Coordinates of C-alpha atoms in Angstrom, one line a residue:
X1 CA 6.7 49.0 -203.3
X2 CA 8.0 45.7 -204.5
X3 CA 7.2 44.4 -201.1
X4 CA 3.6 45.1 -201.0
X5 CA 3.4 43.4 -204.8
X6 CA 5.2 40.6 -203.7
X7 CA 2.8 40.4 -200.6
X8 CA -0.1 40.4 -202.5
X9 CA 1.1 38.1 -205.7
X10 CA 1.6 35.6 -202.7
X11 CA -1.7 35.6 -201.2
X12 CA -2.9 35.6 -205.0
X13 CA -1.2 32.3 -206.0
X14 CA -2.0 30.6 -202.3
X15 CA -5.4 31.3 -202.2
X16 CA -8.0 28.9 -203.2
X17 CA -9.6 30.7 -206.7
X18 CA -13.1 30.3 -205.4
X19 CA -15.1 32.4 -203.4
X20 CA -14.9 30.1 -200.6
X21 CA -12.2 31.7 -199.3
X22 CA -14.4 35.0 -198.4
X23 CA -16.1 33.3 -196.1
X24 CA -17.7 35.5 -193.1
X25 CA -15.7 38.4 -195.1
X26 CA -15.4 41.1 -192.5
X27 CA -13.9 44.8 -192.9
X28 CA -12.1 45.9 -189.8
X29 CA -10.0 49.0 -189.2
X30 CA -10.6 52.7 -188.4
X31 CA -9.9 56.4 -189.5
X32 CA -8.6 58.4 -187.7
X33 CA -7.9 62.7 -188.2
X34 CA -7.1 64.8 -184.6
X35 CA -6.2 68.3 -185.3
X36 CA -4.1 69.7 -182.2
X37 CA -2.7 73.7 -181.3
X38 CA -0.5 74.5 -178.7
X39 CA 0.6 77.7 -177.0
X40 CA 3.8 77.7 -175.2
X41 CA 6.3 80.3 -174.2
X42 CA 9.5 77.4 -175.2
X43 CA 10.8 75.7 -177.9
X44 CA 9.2 72.2 -175.6
X45 CA 7.9 69.3 -176.8
X46 CA 4.5 69.7 -178.5
X47 CA 3.2 70.1 -181.8
X48 CA 1.2 71.6 -183.9
X49 CA -0.8 70.1 -187.0
X50 CA -3.2 68.0 -188.4
X51 CA -2.6 64.0 -188.6
X52 CA -4.6 61.3 -190.5
X53 CA -4.2 57.5 -190.1
X54 CA -5.8 55.1 -191.6
X55 CA -5.7 51.3 -190.7
X56 CA -7.3 49.4 -193.7
X57 CA -8.1 45.0 -193.7
X58 CA -10.7 42.4 -193.3
X59 CA -10.2 38.7 -191.9
X60 CA -12.1 35.5 -193.2
X61 CA -12.7 31.9 -192.6
X62 CA -9.6 29.4 -194.8
X63 CA -11.0 26.7 -192.8
X64 CA -13.2 25.5 -190.1
X65 CA -12.4 26.8 -187.1
X66 CA -9.0 29.3 -188.8
X67 CA -9.1 32.3 -189.7
X68 CA -7.1 34.7 -191.5
X69 CA -6.5 39.1 -190.5
X70 CA -4.7 41.0 -192.9
X71 CA -4.4 45.0 -192.3
X72 CA -2.7 47.6 -193.8
X73 CA -2.3 51.4 -192.2
X74 CA -1.8 54.8 -193.9
X75 CA -0.1 58.2 -192.2
X76 CA -0.2 61.3 -193.3
X77 CA 0.6 65.0 -191.7
X78 CA -1.8 67.6 -193.3
X79 CA 0.7 70.0 -195.8
X80 CA 3.2 67.9 -196.0
X81 CA 2.8 66.2 -199.6
X82 CA 4.2 68.6 -202.6
X83 CA 3.2 71.8 -204.0
X84 CA 4.3 72.6 -207.4
X85 CA 6.5 74.9 -206.8
X86 CA 7.7 77.2 -204.0
X87 CA 5.0 80.4 -205.0
X88 CA 2.0 78.2 -205.2
X89 CA -1.0 77.1 -201.9
X90 CA -1.7 73.8 -202.2
X91 CA -0.5 70.5 -202.9
X92 CA -0.4 68.3 -206.0
X93 CA 0.0 65.7 -204.4
X94 CA 2.6 62.5 -204.3
X95 CA 3.1 59.0 -207.0
X96 CA 1.1 56.6 -206.6
X97 CA 4.3 54.8 -206.2
X98 CA 4.8 56.8 -203.2
X99 CA 1.6 56.2 -201.6
X100 CA 2.0 53.2 -202.0
X101 CA 5.4 52.9 -200.8
X102 CA 4.2 54.7 -197.3
X103 CA 1.4 51.6 -197.1
X104 CA 2.3 49.3 -194.2
X105 CA 1.9 46.0 -193.0
X106 CA 0.9 46.3 -190.1
X107 CA -1.4 42.7 -189.0
X108 CA -1.6 39.5 -191.1
X109 CA -1.5 36.3 -189.0
X110 CA -3.8 33.2 -188.9
X111 CA -5.8 32.0 -185.7
X112 CA -6.6 28.7 -185.1
X113 CA -9.6 27.4 -183.1
X114 CA -10.0 24.5 -180.6
X115 CA -6.9 23.0 -180.9
X116 CA -7.0 20.0 -179.3
X117 CA -10.9 20.9 -178.5
X118 CA -9.0 23.7 -176.0
X119 CA -6.0 25.8 -177.2
X120 CA -5.9 28.8 -179.5
X121 CA -3.1 29.7 -181.8
X122 CA -2.6 33.0 -183.4
X123 CA 0.4 33.1 -186.1
X124 CA 2.2 36.1 -187.6
X125 CA 2.1 39.9 -187.2
X126 CA -0.1 40.8 -184.2
X127 CA -1.8 43.1 -182.1
X128 CA -1.5 42.8 -178.5
X129 CA -2.4 43.5 -174.9
X130 CA -5.1 46.1 -173.2
X131 CA -5.9 48.8 -174.8
X132 CA -5.9 50.3 -170.8
X133 CA -3.0 48.5 -170.1
X134 CA -0.3 50.6 -167.9
X135 CA 2.3 47.9 -168.7
X136 CA 1.8 46.2 -171.8
X137 CA 0.0 47.1 -174.9
X138 CA 1.0 46.7 -178.5
X139 CA -1.5 48.3 -181.3
X140 CA -3.3 51.5 -182.4
X141 CA -3.4 54.4 -179.9
X142 CA -6.1 57.1 -180.0
X143 CA -7.2 60.7 -179.0
X144 CA -3.6 61.4 -179.0
X145 CA -2.6 64.4 -180.7
X146 CA 1.1 64.6 -180.5
X147 CA 2.0 63.0 -183.5
X148 CA 6.2 64.0 -184.6
X149 CA 6.1 62.9 -189.1
X150 CA 9.0 61.7 -188.0
X151 CA 7.6 59.7 -185.7
X152 CA 7.2 56.1 -185.2
X153 CA 4.7 57.0 -182.1
X154 CA 2.9 57.8 -185.4
X155 CA 2.3 54.2 -186.5
X156 CA -0.4 51.5 -184.7
X157 CA 2.7 48.9 -183.9
X158 CA 2.5 45.5 -183.6
X159 CA 4.4 41.9 -182.9
X160 CA 6.2 39.3 -184.8
X161 CA 4.5 36.6 -182.2
X162 CA 2.5 33.1 -181.9
X163 CA 0.0 33.2 -179.1
X164 CA -1.1 30.8 -177.6
X165 CA -4.5 31.0 -175.7
X166 CA -7.0 29.2 -173.1
X167 CA -9.9 30.2 -171.2
X168 CA -13.1 28.9 -169.1
X169 CA -15.2 30.1 -166.8
X170 CA -12.1 31.0 -163.9
X171 CA -9.6 31.7 -166.0
X172 CA -7.7 33.7 -168.9
X173 CA -4.0 32.3 -169.8
X174 CA -1.7 34.4 -172.8
X175 CA 1.6 32.9 -173.4
X176 CA 3.4 34.9 -175.7
X177 CA 6.3 34.5 -177.5
X178 CA 8.1 36.4 -180.8
X179 CA 10.6 39.6 -182.0
X180 CA 10.0 43.0 -180.8
X181 CA 11.3 46.1 -182.7
X182 CA 12.1 49.1 -180.9
X183 CA 12.7 52.0 -182.8
X184 CA 14.1 55.5 -181.3
X185 CA 11.9 57.6 -181.7
X186 CA 12.7 59.1 -185.3
X187 CA 12.7 57.4 -188.9
X188 CA 11.0 54.2 -188.7
X189 CA 11.3 53.2 -192.5
X190 CA 14.7 53.1 -190.7
X191 CA 15.2 49.1 -189.8
X192 CA 15.5 49.1 -185.5
X193 CA 16.7 46.9 -183.4
X194 CA 15.2 43.5 -182.8
X195 CA 14.6 42.0 -179.3
X196 CA 13.7 38.4 -178.8
X197 CA 10.3 38.6 -176.5
X198 CA 8.2 35.8 -174.7
X199 CA 5.4 36.3 -171.6
X200 CA 3.1 36.0 -169.8
X201 CA -0.5 37.3 -169.5
X202 CA -3.2 35.0 -167.0
X203 CA -6.5 36.8 -166.1
X204 CA -9.0 35.0 -163.1
X205 CA -12.8 35.4 -162.4
X206 CA -12.6 34.7 -158.7
X207 CA -16.1 35.9 -158.9
X208 CA -18.6 37.9 -160.0
X209 CA -17.4 41.2 -158.6
X210 CA -13.8 40.1 -157.8
X211 CA -10.8 39.7 -160.4
X212 CA -7.9 39.5 -160.3
X213 CA -4.4 39.1 -163.2
X214 CA -0.4 38.6 -162.7
X215 CA 2.1 38.5 -166.1
X216 CA 5.7 39.1 -166.8
X217 CA 7.9 40.1 -169.7
X218 CA 11.2 39.7 -170.7
X219 CA 13.0 41.4 -173.5
X220 CA 16.5 39.7 -174.5
X221 CA 19.3 42.2 -175.4
X222 CA 17.6 45.3 -174.5
X223 CA 18.5 48.3 -172.9
X224 CA 22.4 46.7 -173.0
X225 CA 20.9 44.5 -170.6
X226 CA 20.8 40.7 -171.4
X227 CA 17.4 40.7 -170.3
X228 CA 15.1 43.2 -169.0
X229 CA 11.5 42.8 -168.3
X230 CA 8.5 43.1 -165.7
X231 CA 5.9 41.1 -163.7
X232 CA 3.1 42.6 -161.6
X233 CA -0.2 41.9 -161.1
X234 CA -3.5 43.9 -160.8
X235 CA -6.4 43.2 -158.3
X236 CA -9.9 44.4 -159.2
X237 CA -13.5 44.8 -156.9
X238 CA -16.1 45.9 -159.1
X239 CA -19.6 45.9 -157.3
X240 CA -22.8 47.8 -159.6
X241 CA -21.9 50.8 -157.5
X242 CA -18.3 51.0 -157.8
X243 CA -15.0 50.3 -158.8
X244 CA -11.6 50.2 -157.2
X245 CA -8.6 48.9 -158.7
X246 CA -4.8 48.2 -157.2
X247 CA -1.6 47.4 -158.9
X248 CA 2.1 46.3 -158.7
X249 CA 5.2 45.6 -161.4
X250 CA 8.0 45.3 -161.0
X251 CA 11.6 45.5 -163.6
X252 CA 14.6 43.2 -163.8
X253 CA 17.1 43.4 -165.4
X254 CA 20.7 40.9 -165.8
X255 CA 22.3 38.4 -167.2
X256 CA 19.4 36.0 -165.9
X257 CA 15.9 36.5 -166.1
X258 CA 14.4 37.9 -162.9
X259 CA 17.2 39.2 -161.5
X260 CA 16.8 42.6 -160.2
X261 CA 19.4 44.8 -159.0
X262 CA 19.9 47.2 -155.8
X263 CA 16.9 50.1 -155.7
X264 CA 15.1 48.2 -158.3
X265 CA 12.7 50.2 -160.3
X266 CA 8.8 49.3 -159.4
X267 CA 4.9 51.3 -159.4
X268 CA 1.7 51.3 -158.1
X269 CA -1.2 52.0 -159.6
X270 CA -4.8 53.1 -157.7
X271 CA -8.5 53.9 -159.3
X272 CA -11.8 54.3 -158.0
X273 CA -14.2 55.1 -159.3
X274 CA -18.8 55.7 -158.1
X275 CA -21.4 54.8 -161.3
X276 CA -23.9 57.3 -159.9
X277 CA -26.5 57.7 -163.1
X278 CA -24.8 59.5 -165.4
X279 CA -22.4 60.9 -163.6
X280 CA -19.0 59.0 -162.7
X281 CA -16.1 60.2 -160.4
X282 CA -13.3 58.7 -160.5
X283 CA -9.7 59.0 -158.6
X284 CA -6.8 58.0 -159.3
X285 CA -3.0 57.4 -157.8
X286 CA 0.3 56.3 -159.9
X287 CA 4.2 56.4 -157.6
X288 CA 6.9 55.6 -160.2
X289 CA 10.2 54.9 -159.4
X290 CA 11.6 54.7 -162.8
X291 CA 9.9 51.7 -163.9
X292 CA 10.3 50.7 -167.0
X293 CA 7.0 49.3 -169.2
X294 CA 5.2 49.6 -172.7
X295 CA 1.8 50.2 -171.7
X296 CA -0.9 53.1 -173.2
X297 CA -1.6 55.4 -170.0
X298 CA -0.7 58.7 -170.3
X299 CA -2.5 60.7 -168.2
X300 CA -3.4 64.0 -169.3
X301 CA -3.6 65.5 -172.6
X302 CA 0.1 67.3 -171.5
X303 CA 2.1 66.7 -169.2
X304 CA 0.9 62.4 -170.3
X305 CA 2.9 63.2 -173.6
X306 CA 5.7 63.5 -172.0
X307 CA 6.2 60.6 -169.7
X308 CA 6.6 57.6 -172.8
X309 CA 6.9 54.4 -171.8
X310 CA 8.7 55.6 -169.0
X311 CA 6.0 56.5 -166.9
X312 CA 8.4 58.8 -164.8
X313 CA 10.5 61.0 -167.1
X314 CA 11.3 64.0 -166.8
X315 CA 10.8 64.1 -162.8
X316 CA 13.6 62.9 -161.3
X317 CA 13.2 60.3 -159.7
X318 CA 10.5 59.1 -160.9
X319 CA 6.6 60.0 -160.5
X320 CA 4.0 60.9 -157.8
X321 CA 0.8 61.9 -159.3
X322 CA -2.6 62.7 -158.1
X323 CA -6.2 62.6 -160.4
X324 CA -9.1 63.8 -159.8
X325 CA -11.8 63.8 -162.2
X326 CA -15.5 62.7 -163.9
X327 CA -17.1 62.1 -166.7
X328 CA -21.0 62.9 -167.3
X329 CA -22.7 61.0 -169.8
X330 CA -26.2 62.9 -171.6
X331 CA -28.0 61.0 -174.5
X332 CA -24.8 60.6 -177.4
X333 CA -22.3 63.6 -175.2
X334 CA -19.5 62.5 -172.9
X335 CA -18.0 65.2 -171.0
X336 CA -14.3 64.6 -169.0
X337 CA -12.8 66.4 -166.8
X338 CA -9.7 66.1 -164.8
X339 CA -7.5 68.1 -162.5
X340 CA -3.4 66.1 -161.9
X341 CA -1.2 67.2 -159.9
X342 CA 2.4 66.0 -161.2
X343 CA 5.5 65.0 -158.2
X344 CA 9.0 64.3 -158.7
X345 CA 8.6 60.7 -157.0
X346 CA 10.4 62.4 -153.5
X347 CA 7.4 65.4 -153.4
X348 CA 11.3 67.8 -153.8
X349 CA 9.2 70.6 -155.5
X350 CA 6.2 71.5 -155.9
X351 CA 3.6 70.0 -158.2
X352 CA 3.4 70.8 -162.1
X353 CA -0.5 71.2 -162.3
X354 CA -2.6 70.7 -165.3
X355 CA -6.3 70.8 -166.1
X356 CA -8.1 69.4 -169.0
X357 CA -11.8 68.3 -170.5
X358 CA -12.7 66.3 -173.4
X359 CA -15.7 66.0 -174.8
X360 CA -17.3 62.8 -177.0
X361 CA -20.2 62.7 -178.9
X362 CA -21.6 59.6 -180.9
X363 CA -22.6 61.0 -184.5
X364 CA -23.2 57.3 -185.3
X365 CA -22.1 53.6 -184.5
X366 CA -19.5 53.7 -186.4
X367 CA -18.6 57.3 -186.3
X368 CA -17.5 59.6 -183.3
X369 CA -16.7 62.9 -183.0
X370 CA -13.8 64.3 -180.3
X371 CA -12.5 67.6 -178.7
X372 CA -10.5 69.0 -175.9
X373 CA -8.3 70.9 -174.0
X374 CA -5.6 71.2 -171.9
X375 CA -3.7 73.3 -169.3
X376 CA -0.8 72.8 -168.0
X377 CA 1.2 75.0 -165.1
X378 CA 4.9 74.0 -164.8
X379 CA 6.8 73.9 -162.2
X380 CA 11.0 73.5 -160.7
X381 CA 12.9 70.6 -163.4
X382 CA 9.4 71.2 -165.8
X383 CA 9.7 75.0 -165.7
X384 CA 13.1 75.0 -167.0
X385 CA 12.5 73.0 -169.9
X386 CA 9.2 74.1 -171.2
X387 CA 8.4 77.8 -169.5
X388 CA 6.0 78.4 -167.2
X389 CA 2.8 76.5 -169.1
X390 CA 1.2 75.4 -171.8
X391 CA -2.6 75.8 -173.1
X392 CA -3.5 72.6 -175.9
X393 CA -6.3 72.5 -177.8
X394 CA -7.5 69.5 -179.7
X395 CA -10.2 67.9 -181.9
X396 CA -10.7 64.9 -184.1
X397 CA -13.2 62.5 -185.9
X398 CA -12.3 58.5 -184.8
X399 CA -14.6 56.6 -188.0
X400 CA -14.8 52.7 -187.0
X401 CA -15.3 50.4 -190.7

């Protein structure tokens, strides 16, 4: 509460007493409500319940080519507020101070455009990466019902960093350096461990159909290593009728940057899509030798949530995954049907199988309704932990501000 009031006071003192400070103001953020129900015969990994997350803020010009961004977030797990007493039904809510203490600053930065005529700079707390990235994304995540009330993964995450960007018709380069915090997955209100990080991401537009990307990131004093990170690249060929892409990345760890060890972790991901009017058949092959990244790839409604950042655990030695799916669009509706086969990297065990159906409905330009159902049949090591099978259903609404 004191921190929030202090921030508002600093902003009030620092800002000129003029309406010009809100020039070109744009409201930003979204509201997501998502509920899930999971049936299983074990004490396993999935939760049942309803979560609300609100991201709300704005961006505005403070000078020519200078723009400020500020965003707050609030999370509420339905039914977690106090009730009157042990015999009552319904909640009386929390105090105003308690609600304010739950509001967190997730974005607070200044963007400066065209320094020297070609360089863009963003300074402060910010989101980073592409939402569909397999290896690096720090920001809000969507359509994920597996949000433990005590988990840091409920919240949109951000970096305190400086990002330098340059772009022309051929290349788009981002260089970032800052501080990243890590948590053990619980008690986000407790301070985590801080790790200096830096990295670079370069995307090349070779022609209208062919593009490439290379990247590398290093974290200091992470996982008991002086340096820990990864580097890799991706190539995409996308004419009008289809798309194919291939990505390869490797971890490194040690006293020196880019230091590798025997049996070094790595991952390979290949995607293919065919665009047939309303139908889009697609396929993915994923192979991970205990690779560790910080991306947003969660294959499937069930098993994908178990993989976490490792994109391989709890599979022994890594993960081998096959995915076949098809998307169908009809007016405001989008249907996605998927089948997955998950195995340990060496395919020593029978595959765990999963089938999912996800439906989205664009109510209007700002509101989307969505629902999903998934079934997983576990084999071998997963069967010993999670039981024979799981069935999951989820439903939600996403409101873009």
